[in-house]
XYZ file of N, CA and C in Angstrom:
441
model
N 76.790 42.331 3.778
C 76.319 42.467 2.421
C 75.079 41.579 2.181
N 75.073 40.372 2.738
C 73.944 39.473 2.521
C 72.644 40.049 3.082
N 72.731 40.705 4.231
C 71.528 41.251 4.850
C 70.950 42.387 4.003
N 71.805 43.155 3.356
C 71.336 44.236 2.481
C 70.565 43.637 1.303
N 71.085 42.576 0.723
C 70.401 41.912 -0.386
C 69.062 41.327 0.063
N 69.062 40.731 1.229
C 67.823 40.160 1.772
C 66.774 41.249 1.981
N 67.168 42.357 2.614
C 66.228 43.449 2.861
C 65.743 44.078 1.562
N 66.615 44.177 0.570
C 66.209 44.702 -0.737
C 65.177 43.776 -1.379
N 65.367 42.465 -1.253
C 64.411 41.503 -1.809
C 63.057 41.623 -1.130
N 63.056 41.783 0.174
C 61.804 41.927 0.916
C 61.094 43.216 0.503
N 61.837 44.313 0.443
C 61.245 45.593 0.059
C 60.691 45.524 -1.366
N 61.424 44.911 -2.259
C 60.948 44.739 -3.639
C 59.633 43.962 -3.653
N 59.568 42.903 -2.870
C 58.369 42.075 -2.817
C 57.176 42.872 -2.283
N 57.387 43.660 -1.254
C 56.293 44.450 -0.694
C 55.671 45.371 -1.729
N 56.473 45.770 -2.736
C 56.017 46.792 -3.683
C 56.107 46.359 -5.138
N 56.095 45.075 -5.415
C 56.190 44.573 -6.790
C 54.953 44.894 -7.606
N 53.821 44.883 -6.977
C 52.562 44.971 -7.702
C 52.036 46.403 -7.708
N 51.422 46.800 -8.820
C 50.807 48.123 -8.932
C 49.686 48.024 -9.955
N 48.682 48.843 -9.782
C 47.610 48.907 -10.767
C 48.004 49.962 -11.795
N 48.311 49.560 -13.034
C 48.738 50.533 -14.036
C 47.682 51.602 -14.312
N 46.431 51.313 -14.000
C 45.346 52.268 -14.229
C 45.028 53.104 -12.988
N 45.644 52.796 -11.878
C 45.385 53.512 -10.623
C 46.658 53.448 -9.777
N 47.656 54.210 -10.193
C 49.002 54.148 -9.603
C 49.041 54.336 -8.101
N 48.120 55.115 -7.566
C 48.168 55.447 -6.149
C 47.365 54.504 -5.265
N 46.832 53.454 -5.828
C 46.025 52.517 -5.042
C 46.941 51.735 -4.109
N 47.023 52.207 -2.881
C 47.917 51.617 -1.883
C 47.544 50.166 -1.579
N 46.291 49.815 -1.745
C 45.844 48.444 -1.477
C 46.434 47.461 -2.489
N 46.741 47.952 -3.672
C 47.333 47.108 -4.708
C 48.854 47.188 -4.673
N 49.403 48.392 -4.480
C 50.850 48.552 -4.619
C 51.651 48.169 -3.373
N 50.986 47.763 -2.335
C 51.645 47.151 -1.175
C 50.906 45.848 -0.894
N 51.608 44.859 -0.413
C 50.961 43.556 -0.231
C 50.489 43.343 1.210
N 49.555 42.416 1.320
C 49.095 41.914 2.614
C 49.228 40.401 2.552
N 49.702 39.808 3.633
C 49.809 38.351 3.707
C 48.967 37.876 4.881
N 48.006 37.032 4.593
C 47.162 36.436 5.635
C 47.723 35.071 5.997
N 47.796 34.785 7.282
C 48.334 33.492 7.712
C 49.786 33.322 7.327
N 50.532 34.419 7.384
C 51.943 34.377 7.011
C 52.765 33.511 7.949
N 53.899 33.065 7.473
C 54.755 32.162 8.247
C 55.540 32.881 9.335
N 55.924 34.136 9.066
C 56.730 34.888 10.030
C 56.200 36.317 10.100
N 55.241 36.565 10.946
C 54.636 37.894 11.060
C 55.447 38.759 12.023
N 56.596 39.212 11.579
C 57.489 40.014 12.406
C 57.031 41.470 12.392
N 56.732 42.011 13.565
C 56.329 43.407 13.711
C 55.188 43.806 12.774
N 54.280 42.888 12.506
C 53.112 43.194 11.688
C 53.404 43.435 10.223
N 54.591 43.036 9.765
C 55.000 43.320 8.388
C 54.079 42.698 7.342
N 53.349 41.654 7.703
C 52.467 41.019 6.728
C 51.283 41.903 6.350
N 51.024 42.908 7.146
C 49.963 43.883 6.846
C 50.627 45.166 6.345
N 51.358 45.051 5.261
C 52.188 46.156 4.794
C 51.360 47.353 4.313
N 50.164 47.108 3.811
C 49.281 48.205 3.409
C 49.005 49.100 4.614
N 48.745 48.495 5.743
C 48.458 49.265 6.954
C 49.638 50.156 7.328
N 50.832 49.683 7.122
C 52.040 50.468 7.386
C 52.016 51.758 6.562
N 51.516 51.694 5.329
C 51.467 52.871 4.467
C 50.259 53.761 4.753
N 49.116 53.155 4.995
C 47.903 53.942 5.217
C 47.854 54.571 6.602
N 48.356 53.868 7.596
C 48.307 54.339 8.976
C 49.650 54.067 9.660
N 50.676 54.804 9.276
C 52.020 54.526 9.810
C 52.158 54.728 11.318
N 51.256 55.457 11.920
C 51.351 55.691 13.360
C 50.742 54.603 14.218
N 50.082 53.631 13.602
C 49.459 52.543 14.363
C 50.545 51.575 14.836
N 50.496 51.218 16.093
C 51.482 50.286 16.648
C 51.355 48.935 15.946
N 52.475 48.278 15.725
C 52.489 47.030 14.966
C 51.604 45.944 15.578
N 51.358 45.993 16.870
C 50.503 44.981 17.500
C 49.033 45.159 17.136
N 48.690 46.272 16.517
C 47.295 46.590 16.176
C 46.991 46.494 14.683
N 47.991 46.223 13.845
C 47.752 46.273 12.396
C 46.769 45.205 11.914
N 46.765 44.034 12.520
C 45.797 43.003 12.118
C 44.369 43.461 12.407
N 44.171 44.116 13.544
C 42.849 44.665 13.877
C 42.436 45.731 12.864
N 43.377 46.570 12.482
C 43.092 47.618 11.497
C 42.689 47.004 10.169
N 43.381 45.943 9.782
C 43.019 45.233 8.548
C 41.574 44.731 8.640
N 41.242 44.086 9.730
C 39.887 43.540 9.908
C 38.834 44.644 9.854
N 39.109 45.780 10.463
C 38.159 46.892 10.470
C 37.896 47.420 9.067
N 38.873 47.303 8.202
C 38.786 47.890 6.868
C 38.748 46.840 5.761
N 38.316 45.656 6.078
C 38.319 44.594 5.073
C 37.484 44.954 3.845
N 36.428 45.727 4.035
C 35.605 46.148 2.893
C 36.406 47.054 1.944
N 37.252 47.912 2.477
C 38.108 48.752 1.633
C 39.100 47.898 0.853
N 39.613 46.865 1.481
C 40.523 45.947 0.783
C 39.782 45.272 -0.375
N 38.545 44.874 -0.142
C 37.761 44.228 -1.191
C 37.479 45.205 -2.338
N 36.980 46.390 -2.004
C 36.627 47.378 -3.024
C 37.836 47.819 -3.852
N 38.985 47.867 -3.239
C 40.200 48.319 -3.923
C 41.001 47.189 -4.552
N 40.434 45.986 -4.569
C 41.079 44.825 -5.207
C 42.499 44.626 -4.692
N 42.629 44.619 -3.389
C 43.936 44.552 -2.729
C 44.768 43.364 -3.188
N 46.076 43.562 -3.159
C 47.021 42.479 -3.441
C 47.242 41.731 -2.132
N 46.560 40.594 -2.017
C 46.592 39.799 -0.791
C 47.034 38.381 -1.138
N 47.925 37.855 -0.318
C 48.368 36.471 -0.456
C 48.105 35.766 0.864
N 48.136 34.437 0.826
C 47.938 33.679 2.061
C 48.924 32.530 2.161
N 49.166 32.134 3.418
C 50.001 30.970 3.708
C 51.355 31.034 2.997
N 52.050 32.137 3.180
C 53.353 32.318 2.534
C 54.173 33.307 3.348
N 55.271 33.754 2.801
C 56.084 34.797 3.420
C 56.750 35.597 2.305
N 57.276 36.757 2.654
C 57.820 37.664 1.659
C 58.909 37.029 0.810
N 59.854 36.335 1.426
C 60.959 35.800 0.638
C 60.494 34.688 -0.296
N 59.531 33.909 0.129
C 58.967 32.888 -0.766
C 58.324 33.556 -1.977
N 57.565 34.635 -1.748
C 56.978 35.381 -2.857
C 58.066 35.952 -3.765
N 59.151 36.453 -3.162
C 60.255 36.997 -3.954
C 60.810 35.950 -4.917
N 61.003 34.737 -4.438
C 61.531 33.668 -5.290
C 60.531 33.362 -6.416
N 59.251 33.321 -6.115
C 58.236 33.089 -7.153
C 58.282 34.194 -8.206
N 58.409 35.446 -7.760
C 58.486 36.582 -8.673
C 59.738 36.473 -9.538
N 60.866 36.214 -8.898
C 62.148 36.117 -9.599
C 62.120 35.018 -10.663
N 61.506 33.897 -10.326
C 61.434 32.772 -11.257
C 60.287 32.909 -12.267
N 59.444 33.907 -12.066
C 58.294 34.073 -12.958
C 57.284 32.958 -12.797
N 57.197 32.396 -11.612
C 56.293 31.267 -11.355
C 54.881 31.789 -11.072
N 54.176 32.117 -12.139
C 52.845 32.697 -12.017
C 51.841 31.708 -11.436
N 52.040 30.419 -11.689
C 51.146 29.413 -11.100
C 51.238 29.426 -9.578
N 52.455 29.475 -9.064
C 52.641 29.490 -7.612
C 52.097 30.787 -7.011
N 52.374 31.919 -7.661
C 51.852 33.198 -7.166
C 50.322 33.189 -7.155
N 49.730 32.714 -8.236
C 48.264 32.684 -8.324
C 47.663 31.764 -7.271
N 48.364 30.695 -6.937
C 47.834 29.765 -5.931
C 47.841 30.378 -4.532
N 48.691 31.374 -4.320
C 48.767 32.061 -3.015
C 47.937 33.344 -2.980
N 47.485 33.803 -4.156
C 46.750 35.063 -4.261
C 45.320 34.895 -3.757
N 44.864 35.841 -2.948
C 43.502 35.829 -2.408
C 42.710 36.921 -3.121
N 41.694 36.517 -3.854
C 40.859 37.476 -4.582
C 39.690 37.909 -3.706
N 39.875 38.964 -2.952
C 38.824 39.470 -2.071
C 37.680 40.092 -2.853
N 37.966 40.592 -4.051
C 36.966 41.315 -4.843
C 36.014 40.376 -5.571
N 36.420 39.152 -5.812
C 35.609 38.217 -6.584
C 35.702 38.440 -8.081
N 36.601 39.324 -8.510
C 36.729 39.640 -9.938
C 37.699 38.725 -10.687
N 38.401 37.877 -9.965
C 39.381 36.987 -10.583
C 39.117 35.558 -10.093
N 37.993 34.970 -10.547
C 37.542 33.695 -9.963
C 38.376 32.464 -10.325
N 39.045 32.491 -11.474
C 39.790 31.295 -11.872
C 41.290 31.503 -11.662
N 41.990 30.403 -11.683
C 43.445 30.435 -11.558
C 44.045 31.260 -12.694
N 43.541 31.086 -13.901
C 44.038 31.844 -15.060
C 43.747 33.332 -14.914
N 42.575 33.685 -14.384
C 42.243 35.097 -14.135
C 43.233 35.714 -13.154
N 43.570 34.973 -12.124
C 44.523 35.465 -11.124
C 45.902 35.669 -11.744
N 46.353 34.714 -12.546
C 47.650 34.842 -13.207
C 47.671 36.070 -14.113
N 46.614 36.247 -14.878
C 46.534 37.394 -15.795
C 46.589 38.716 -15.012
N 45.838 38.792 -13.915
C 45.816 40.018 -13.120
C 47.164 40.275 -12.445
N 47.788 39.246 -11.921
C 49.100 39.427 -11.299
C 50.134 39.890 -12.327
N 50.096 39.318 -13.533
C 51.001 39.776 -14.600
C 50.768 41.258 -14.901
N 49.499 41.648 -14.961
C 49.157 43.048 -15.229
C 49.723 43.953 -14.132
N 49.597 43.523 -12.886
C 50.077 44.319 -11.757
C 51.600 44.358 -11.677
N 52.273 43.445 -12.344
C 53.734 43.387 -12.308
C 54.376 44.162 -13.455
N 53.565 44.689 -14.361
C 54.124 45.490 -15.456
C 54.695 46.790 -14.899
N 55.670 47.302 -15.596
C 56.246 48.589 -15.198
C 55.195 49.682 -15.350
N 55.129 50.550 -14.372
C 54.218 51.692 -14.427
C 55.052 52.891 -14.866
N 54.739 53.449 -16.025
C 55.562 54.560 -16.521
C 55.423 55.805 -15.672
N 56.495 56.548 -15.614
C 56.490 57.830 -14.920
C 55.602 58.779 -15.721
N 54.776 59.560 -15.052
C 53.892 60.458 -15.800
C 54.681 61.568 -16.486
N 54.163 62.004 -17.620
C 54.761 63.157 -18.289
C 54.430 64.398 -17.476
N 55.087 65.495 -17.745
C 54.835 66.733 -17.001
C 53.367 67.134 -17.054
N 52.733 66.975 -18.209
C 51.328 67.367 -18.338
C 50.400 66.432 -17.564
N 50.840 65.221 -17.306
C 50.004 64.251 -16.584
C 50.260 64.260 -15.084
N 51.321 64.898 -14.633
C 51.679 64.870 -13.207
C 50.588 65.442 -12.321
N 49.887 66.452 -12.810
C 48.828 67.048 -12.000
C 47.798 66.030 -11.572
N 47.414 65.146 -12.461
C 46.389 64.155 -12.159
C 46.912 62.878 -11.558
N 48.227 62.785 -11.390
C 48.848 61.549 -10.894
C 48.210 61.084 -9.599
N 48.034 61.951 -8.626
C 47.465 61.552 -7.343
C 45.959 61.646 -7.309
N 45.371 62.499 -8.123
C 43.929 62.715 -8.043
C 43.110 61.587 -8.654
N 43.731 60.698 -9.414
C 42.996 59.607 -10.044
C 42.778 58.418 -9.120
N 43.395 58.426 -7.985
C 43.340 57.263 -7.112
C 41.963 57.075 -6.500
N 41.493 55.835 -6.537
C 40.226 55.541 -5.881
C 40.447 54.922 -4.511
N 41.697 54.608 -4.202
C 42.008 54.010 -2.906
C 41.919 55.071 -1.816
N 41.237 54.733 -0.755
C 41.147 55.670 0.359
C 41.510 54.966 1.651
N 42.035 55.717 2.556
C 42.458 55.160 3.847
C 41.294 55.028 4.816
N 40.116 55.504 4.429
C 38.910 55.473 5.277
C 39.022 56.413 6.429
């Protein structure tokens, strides 16, 4: 039972963040961890797992490096010097200061600690399910591309 809870916490952490204005932006709705404490099977490059699921886990860091400009343009959710469960505890406790201190702003759009906290809070809001009339545009609005 404990392992199920642990795996659920990790999965929740990988997908906690979303851009309410761009639901399909995979760079935001999956996390990347640079300099992670436990890089098991390339899990710290979780965006790569979604964008290129066929890439062997030993190559995901290279894939990230090749596409760093896409991560920047898409305002990716990137953290550094941490691990998934540590992020989970920060999320659970609502410790926005700790989350912001680990957040890496590749885009340059969130230069201050307060800007980072505000953006992370925005990304943690619930994203409503589209109404039937909006479902058609649900996927077409995404600016995130796999390159």
